Short mmCIF file of C-alpha atoms in Angstrom, two decimals:
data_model
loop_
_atom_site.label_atom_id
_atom_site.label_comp_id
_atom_site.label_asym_id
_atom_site.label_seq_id
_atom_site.Cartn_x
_atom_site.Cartn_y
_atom_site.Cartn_z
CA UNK A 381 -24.15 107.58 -56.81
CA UNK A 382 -24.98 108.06 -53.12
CA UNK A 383 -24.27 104.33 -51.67
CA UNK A 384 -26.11 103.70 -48.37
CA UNK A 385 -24.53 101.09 -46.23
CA UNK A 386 -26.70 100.29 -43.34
CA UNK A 387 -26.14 98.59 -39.93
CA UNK A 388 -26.21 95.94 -37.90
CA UNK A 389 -27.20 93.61 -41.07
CA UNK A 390 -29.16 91.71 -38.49
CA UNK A 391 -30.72 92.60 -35.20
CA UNK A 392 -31.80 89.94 -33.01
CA UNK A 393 -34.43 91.77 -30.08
CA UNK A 394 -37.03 90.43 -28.00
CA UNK A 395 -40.53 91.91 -27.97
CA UNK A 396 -41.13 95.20 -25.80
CA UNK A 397 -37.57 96.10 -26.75
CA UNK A 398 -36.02 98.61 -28.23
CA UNK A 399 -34.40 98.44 -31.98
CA UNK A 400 -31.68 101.09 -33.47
CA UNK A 401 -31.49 101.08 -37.09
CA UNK A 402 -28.99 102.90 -38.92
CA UNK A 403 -27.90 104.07 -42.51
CA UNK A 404 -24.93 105.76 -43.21
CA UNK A 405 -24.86 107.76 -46.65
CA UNK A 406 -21.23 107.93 -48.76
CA UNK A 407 -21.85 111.79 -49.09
CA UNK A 408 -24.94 114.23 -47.86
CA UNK A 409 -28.89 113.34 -48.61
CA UNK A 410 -29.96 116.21 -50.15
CA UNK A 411 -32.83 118.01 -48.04
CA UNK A 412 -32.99 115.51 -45.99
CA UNK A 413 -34.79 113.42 -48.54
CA UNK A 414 -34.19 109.87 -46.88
CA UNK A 415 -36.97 107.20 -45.89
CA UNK A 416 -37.83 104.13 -44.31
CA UNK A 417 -39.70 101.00 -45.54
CA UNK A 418 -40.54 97.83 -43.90
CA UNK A 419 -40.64 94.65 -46.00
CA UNK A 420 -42.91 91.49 -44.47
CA UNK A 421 -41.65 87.92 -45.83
CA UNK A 422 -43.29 87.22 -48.82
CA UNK A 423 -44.92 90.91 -49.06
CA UNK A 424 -44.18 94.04 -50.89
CA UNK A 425 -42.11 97.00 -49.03
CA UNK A 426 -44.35 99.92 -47.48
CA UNK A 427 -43.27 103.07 -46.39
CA UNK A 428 -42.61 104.09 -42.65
CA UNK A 429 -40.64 106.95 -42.99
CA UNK A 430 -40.10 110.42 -45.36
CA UNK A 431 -38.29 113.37 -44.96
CA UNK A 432 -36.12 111.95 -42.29
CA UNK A 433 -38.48 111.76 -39.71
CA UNK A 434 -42.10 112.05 -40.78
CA UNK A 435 -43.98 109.24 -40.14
CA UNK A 436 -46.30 107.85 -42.90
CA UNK A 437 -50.73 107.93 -42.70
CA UNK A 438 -50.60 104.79 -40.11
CA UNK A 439 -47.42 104.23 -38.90
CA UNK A 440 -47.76 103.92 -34.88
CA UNK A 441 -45.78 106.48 -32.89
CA UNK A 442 -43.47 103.46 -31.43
CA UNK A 443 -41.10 104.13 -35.08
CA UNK A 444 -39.26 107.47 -35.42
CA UNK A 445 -36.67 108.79 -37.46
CA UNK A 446 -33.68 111.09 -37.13
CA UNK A 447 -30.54 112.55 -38.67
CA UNK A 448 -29.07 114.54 -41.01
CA UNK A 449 -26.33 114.71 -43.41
CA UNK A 450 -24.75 111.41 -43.82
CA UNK A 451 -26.01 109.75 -40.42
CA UNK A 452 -30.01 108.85 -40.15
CA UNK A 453 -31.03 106.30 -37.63
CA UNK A 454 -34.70 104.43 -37.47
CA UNK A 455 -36.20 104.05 -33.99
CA UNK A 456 -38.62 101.44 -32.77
CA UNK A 457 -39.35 102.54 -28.97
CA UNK A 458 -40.71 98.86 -28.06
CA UNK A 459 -40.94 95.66 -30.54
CA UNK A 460 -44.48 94.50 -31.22
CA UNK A 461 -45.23 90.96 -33.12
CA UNK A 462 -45.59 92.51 -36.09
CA UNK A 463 -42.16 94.85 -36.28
CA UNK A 464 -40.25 91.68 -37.08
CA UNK A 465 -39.46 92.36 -40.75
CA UNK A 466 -36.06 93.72 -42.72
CA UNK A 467 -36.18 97.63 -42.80
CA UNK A 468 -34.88 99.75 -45.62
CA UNK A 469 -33.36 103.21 -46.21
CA UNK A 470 -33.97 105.00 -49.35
CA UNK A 471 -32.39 108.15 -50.15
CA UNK A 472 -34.46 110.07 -52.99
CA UNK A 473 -32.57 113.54 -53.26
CA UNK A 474 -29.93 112.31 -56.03
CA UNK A 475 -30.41 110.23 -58.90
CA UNK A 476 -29.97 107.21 -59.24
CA UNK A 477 -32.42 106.60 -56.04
CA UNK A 478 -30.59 104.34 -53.81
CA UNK A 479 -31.63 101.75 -51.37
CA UNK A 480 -29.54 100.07 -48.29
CA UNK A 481 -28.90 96.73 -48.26
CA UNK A 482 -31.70 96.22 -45.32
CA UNK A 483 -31.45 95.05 -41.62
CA UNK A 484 -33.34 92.50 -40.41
CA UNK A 485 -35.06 92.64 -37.11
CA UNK A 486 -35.52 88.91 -36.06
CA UNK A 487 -37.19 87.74 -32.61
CA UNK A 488 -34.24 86.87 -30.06
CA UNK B 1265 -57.64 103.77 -52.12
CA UNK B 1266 -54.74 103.79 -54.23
CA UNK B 1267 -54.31 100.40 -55.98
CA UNK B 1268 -50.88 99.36 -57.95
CA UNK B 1269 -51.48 96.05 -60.16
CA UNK B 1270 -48.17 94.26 -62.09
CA UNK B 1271 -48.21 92.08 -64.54
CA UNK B 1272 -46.45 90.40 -67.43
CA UNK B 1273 -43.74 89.01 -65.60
CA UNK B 1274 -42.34 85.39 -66.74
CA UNK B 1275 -39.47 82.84 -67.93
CA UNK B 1276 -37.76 84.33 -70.65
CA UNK B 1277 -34.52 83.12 -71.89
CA UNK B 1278 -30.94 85.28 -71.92
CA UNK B 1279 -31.19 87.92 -74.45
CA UNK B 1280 -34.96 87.97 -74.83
CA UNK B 1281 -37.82 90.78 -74.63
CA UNK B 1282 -40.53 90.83 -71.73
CA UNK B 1283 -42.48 94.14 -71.21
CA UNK B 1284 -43.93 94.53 -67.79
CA UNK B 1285 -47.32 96.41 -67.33
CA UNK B 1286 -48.31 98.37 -63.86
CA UNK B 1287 -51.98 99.25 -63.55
CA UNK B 1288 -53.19 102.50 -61.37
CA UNK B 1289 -56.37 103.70 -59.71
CA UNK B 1290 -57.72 105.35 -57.25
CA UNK B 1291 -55.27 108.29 -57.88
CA UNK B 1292 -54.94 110.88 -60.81
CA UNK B 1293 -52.12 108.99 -62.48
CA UNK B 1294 -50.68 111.66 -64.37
CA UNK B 1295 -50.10 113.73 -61.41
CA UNK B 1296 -47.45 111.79 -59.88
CA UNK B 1297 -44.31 110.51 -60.93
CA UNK B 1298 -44.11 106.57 -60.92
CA UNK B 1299 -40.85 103.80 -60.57
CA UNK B 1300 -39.58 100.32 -61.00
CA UNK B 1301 -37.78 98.98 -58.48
CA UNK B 1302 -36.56 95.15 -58.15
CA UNK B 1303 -35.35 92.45 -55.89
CA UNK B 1304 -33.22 89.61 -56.58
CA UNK B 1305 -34.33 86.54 -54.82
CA UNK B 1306 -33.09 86.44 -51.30
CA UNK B 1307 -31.94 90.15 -51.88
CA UNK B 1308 -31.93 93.59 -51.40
CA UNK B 1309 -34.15 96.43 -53.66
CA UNK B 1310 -32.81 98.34 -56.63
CA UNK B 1311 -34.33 101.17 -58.02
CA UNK B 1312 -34.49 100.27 -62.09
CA UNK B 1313 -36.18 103.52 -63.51
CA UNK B 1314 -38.74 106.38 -63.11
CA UNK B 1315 -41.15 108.60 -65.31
CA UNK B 1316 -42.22 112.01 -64.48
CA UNK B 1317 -46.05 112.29 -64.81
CA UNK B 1318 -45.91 113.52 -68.23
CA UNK B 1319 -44.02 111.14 -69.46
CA UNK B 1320 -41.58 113.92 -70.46
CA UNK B 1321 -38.54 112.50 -68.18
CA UNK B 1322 -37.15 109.31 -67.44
CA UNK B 1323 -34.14 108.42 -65.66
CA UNK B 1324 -32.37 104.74 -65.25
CA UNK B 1325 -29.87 103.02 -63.05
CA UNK B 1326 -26.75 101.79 -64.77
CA UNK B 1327 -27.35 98.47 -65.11
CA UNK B 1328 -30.72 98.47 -67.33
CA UNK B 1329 -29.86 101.83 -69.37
CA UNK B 1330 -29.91 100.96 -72.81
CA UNK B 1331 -31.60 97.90 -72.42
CA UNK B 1332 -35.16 98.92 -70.76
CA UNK B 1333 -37.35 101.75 -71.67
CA UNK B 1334 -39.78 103.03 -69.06
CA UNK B 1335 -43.19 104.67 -70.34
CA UNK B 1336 -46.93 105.20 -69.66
CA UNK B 1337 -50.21 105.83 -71.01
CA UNK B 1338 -51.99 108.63 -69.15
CA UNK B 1339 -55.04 107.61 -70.64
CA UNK B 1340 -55.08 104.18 -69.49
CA UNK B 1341 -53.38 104.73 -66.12
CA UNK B 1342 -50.71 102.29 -66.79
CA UNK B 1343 -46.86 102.30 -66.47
CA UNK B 1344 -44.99 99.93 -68.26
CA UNK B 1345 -41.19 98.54 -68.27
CA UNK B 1346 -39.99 97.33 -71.71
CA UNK B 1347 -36.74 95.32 -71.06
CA UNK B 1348 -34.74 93.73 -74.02
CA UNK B 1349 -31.62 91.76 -73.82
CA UNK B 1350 -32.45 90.55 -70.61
CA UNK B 1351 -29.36 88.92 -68.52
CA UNK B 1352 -29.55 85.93 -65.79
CA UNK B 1353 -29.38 88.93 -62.81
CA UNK B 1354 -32.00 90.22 -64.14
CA UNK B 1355 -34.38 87.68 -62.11
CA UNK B 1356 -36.12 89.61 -59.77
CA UNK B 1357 -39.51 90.81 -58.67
CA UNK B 1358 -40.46 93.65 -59.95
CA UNK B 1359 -42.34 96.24 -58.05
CA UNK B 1360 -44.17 99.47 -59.46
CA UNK B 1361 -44.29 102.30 -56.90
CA UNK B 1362 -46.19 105.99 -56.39
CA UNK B 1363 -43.70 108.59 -56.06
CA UNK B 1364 -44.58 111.32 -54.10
CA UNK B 1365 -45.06 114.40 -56.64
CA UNK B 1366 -45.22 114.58 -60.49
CA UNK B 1367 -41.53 115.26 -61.12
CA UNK B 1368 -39.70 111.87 -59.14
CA UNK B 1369 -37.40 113.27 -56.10
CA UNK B 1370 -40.38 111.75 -53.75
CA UNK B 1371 -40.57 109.01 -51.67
CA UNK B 1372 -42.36 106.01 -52.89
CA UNK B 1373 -45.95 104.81 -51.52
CA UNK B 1374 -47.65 102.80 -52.03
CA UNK B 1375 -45.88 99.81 -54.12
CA UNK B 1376 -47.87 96.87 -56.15
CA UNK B 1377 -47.61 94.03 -55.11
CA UNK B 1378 -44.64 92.83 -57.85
CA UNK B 1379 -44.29 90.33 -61.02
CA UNK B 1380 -41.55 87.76 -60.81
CA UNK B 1381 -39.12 87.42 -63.82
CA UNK B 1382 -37.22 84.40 -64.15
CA UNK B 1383 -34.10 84.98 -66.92
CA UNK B 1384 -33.12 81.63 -67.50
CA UNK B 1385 -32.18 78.80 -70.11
#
């Protein structure tokens, strides 16, 4: 099982700012099969992020992704309102399908 | 628009039965793979199972094999999650989620909106 251990667990940012996300895998995401969801209080998670570093239908410019191997980071270039929220990682290239434990981007 | 609808969830003592239901539409549902994926209360997510669109595979994370059974009626565009000797951390939400293609190694989007089950005495 590919274990995903992602970092900081929280990330305390003011709006206009820019947030750093990363997941570390415990051996290589196959194909670079790793994305990003964002999960609202209260809401389900949505996707953000496939393949590494295409952006889903919607998702503003301001998030990117990166990385390869064992090392992926999330980008947001500058905090809006509505980017507070806990982020996941999801690697989908080896079952099981794993998850991070999430970081949460709270307003500073 | 694709549309993702849970339901069934519930209080159900330790070592009972629940099955959990996910309705589809606005997609072909047998042309994509679908999952189960759940959150503990104040947690992170766990993937719990997928189905290839046929039905014809299903895979399962360690801690529900041989106590849930993922399946799905083509005809009725609906996924379900039979889970039997349910345990206390087992309490989660519940999600249903798209997978990408037909045969699971996709990402997963969109997700319902989830079905809380409560294991407890």
């Amino acid at each position: 099982e590919i274990v995903l251990t992602q970092s900081p667990g929280t990330l305390s940012l003011s709006p206009g700012e820019r947030a750093t996300l990363s997941c570390r895998a415990s051996q290589s995401v196959s194909s670079s099969y790793l994305a990003w969801y964002q999960q609202i209080p209260g809401q389900a998670p949505s996707l953000l992020i496939y393949g590494t570093s295409s952006r889903a239908t919607g998702i503003p410019d301001r998030f990117s992704g990166s990385g390869s191997g064992t090392d992926f980071t999330l980008t947001i270039s500058r905090l809006e309102p509505e980017d507070f929220a806990v982020y996941y990682c999801q690697q989908y290239g080896s079952s099981p399908w794993t998850f991070g434990q999430g970081t949460k981007v709270e307003i500073k | 628009e694709v549309q993702l609808l849970e339901s069934g969830g519930g209080l159900v003592q330790p070592g009972g039965s629940l099955r959990l239901s996910c309705a589809a539409s606005g997609f072909t549902f047998s042309n994509y793979a679908m999952n189960w994926v759940r959150q503990a209360p104040g947690k992170g997510l766990e993937w719990v199972s997928g189905i290839s669109g046929s039905g014809g595979s299903t895979y399962y994370a360690d801690s529900v094999k041989g106590r849930f059974t993922v399946s799905r009626d083509n005809s009725k565009n609906t996924l379900y999650l039979q889970m039997s000797s349910l345990r206390d951390e087992d309490t989660a939400i519940y999600y249903c989620a798209k997978d990408r293609y037909s045969n699971l190694y996709g990402w997963f989007d969109p997700w319902g909106q989830g079905t809380l089950v409560t294991v407890s005495s």
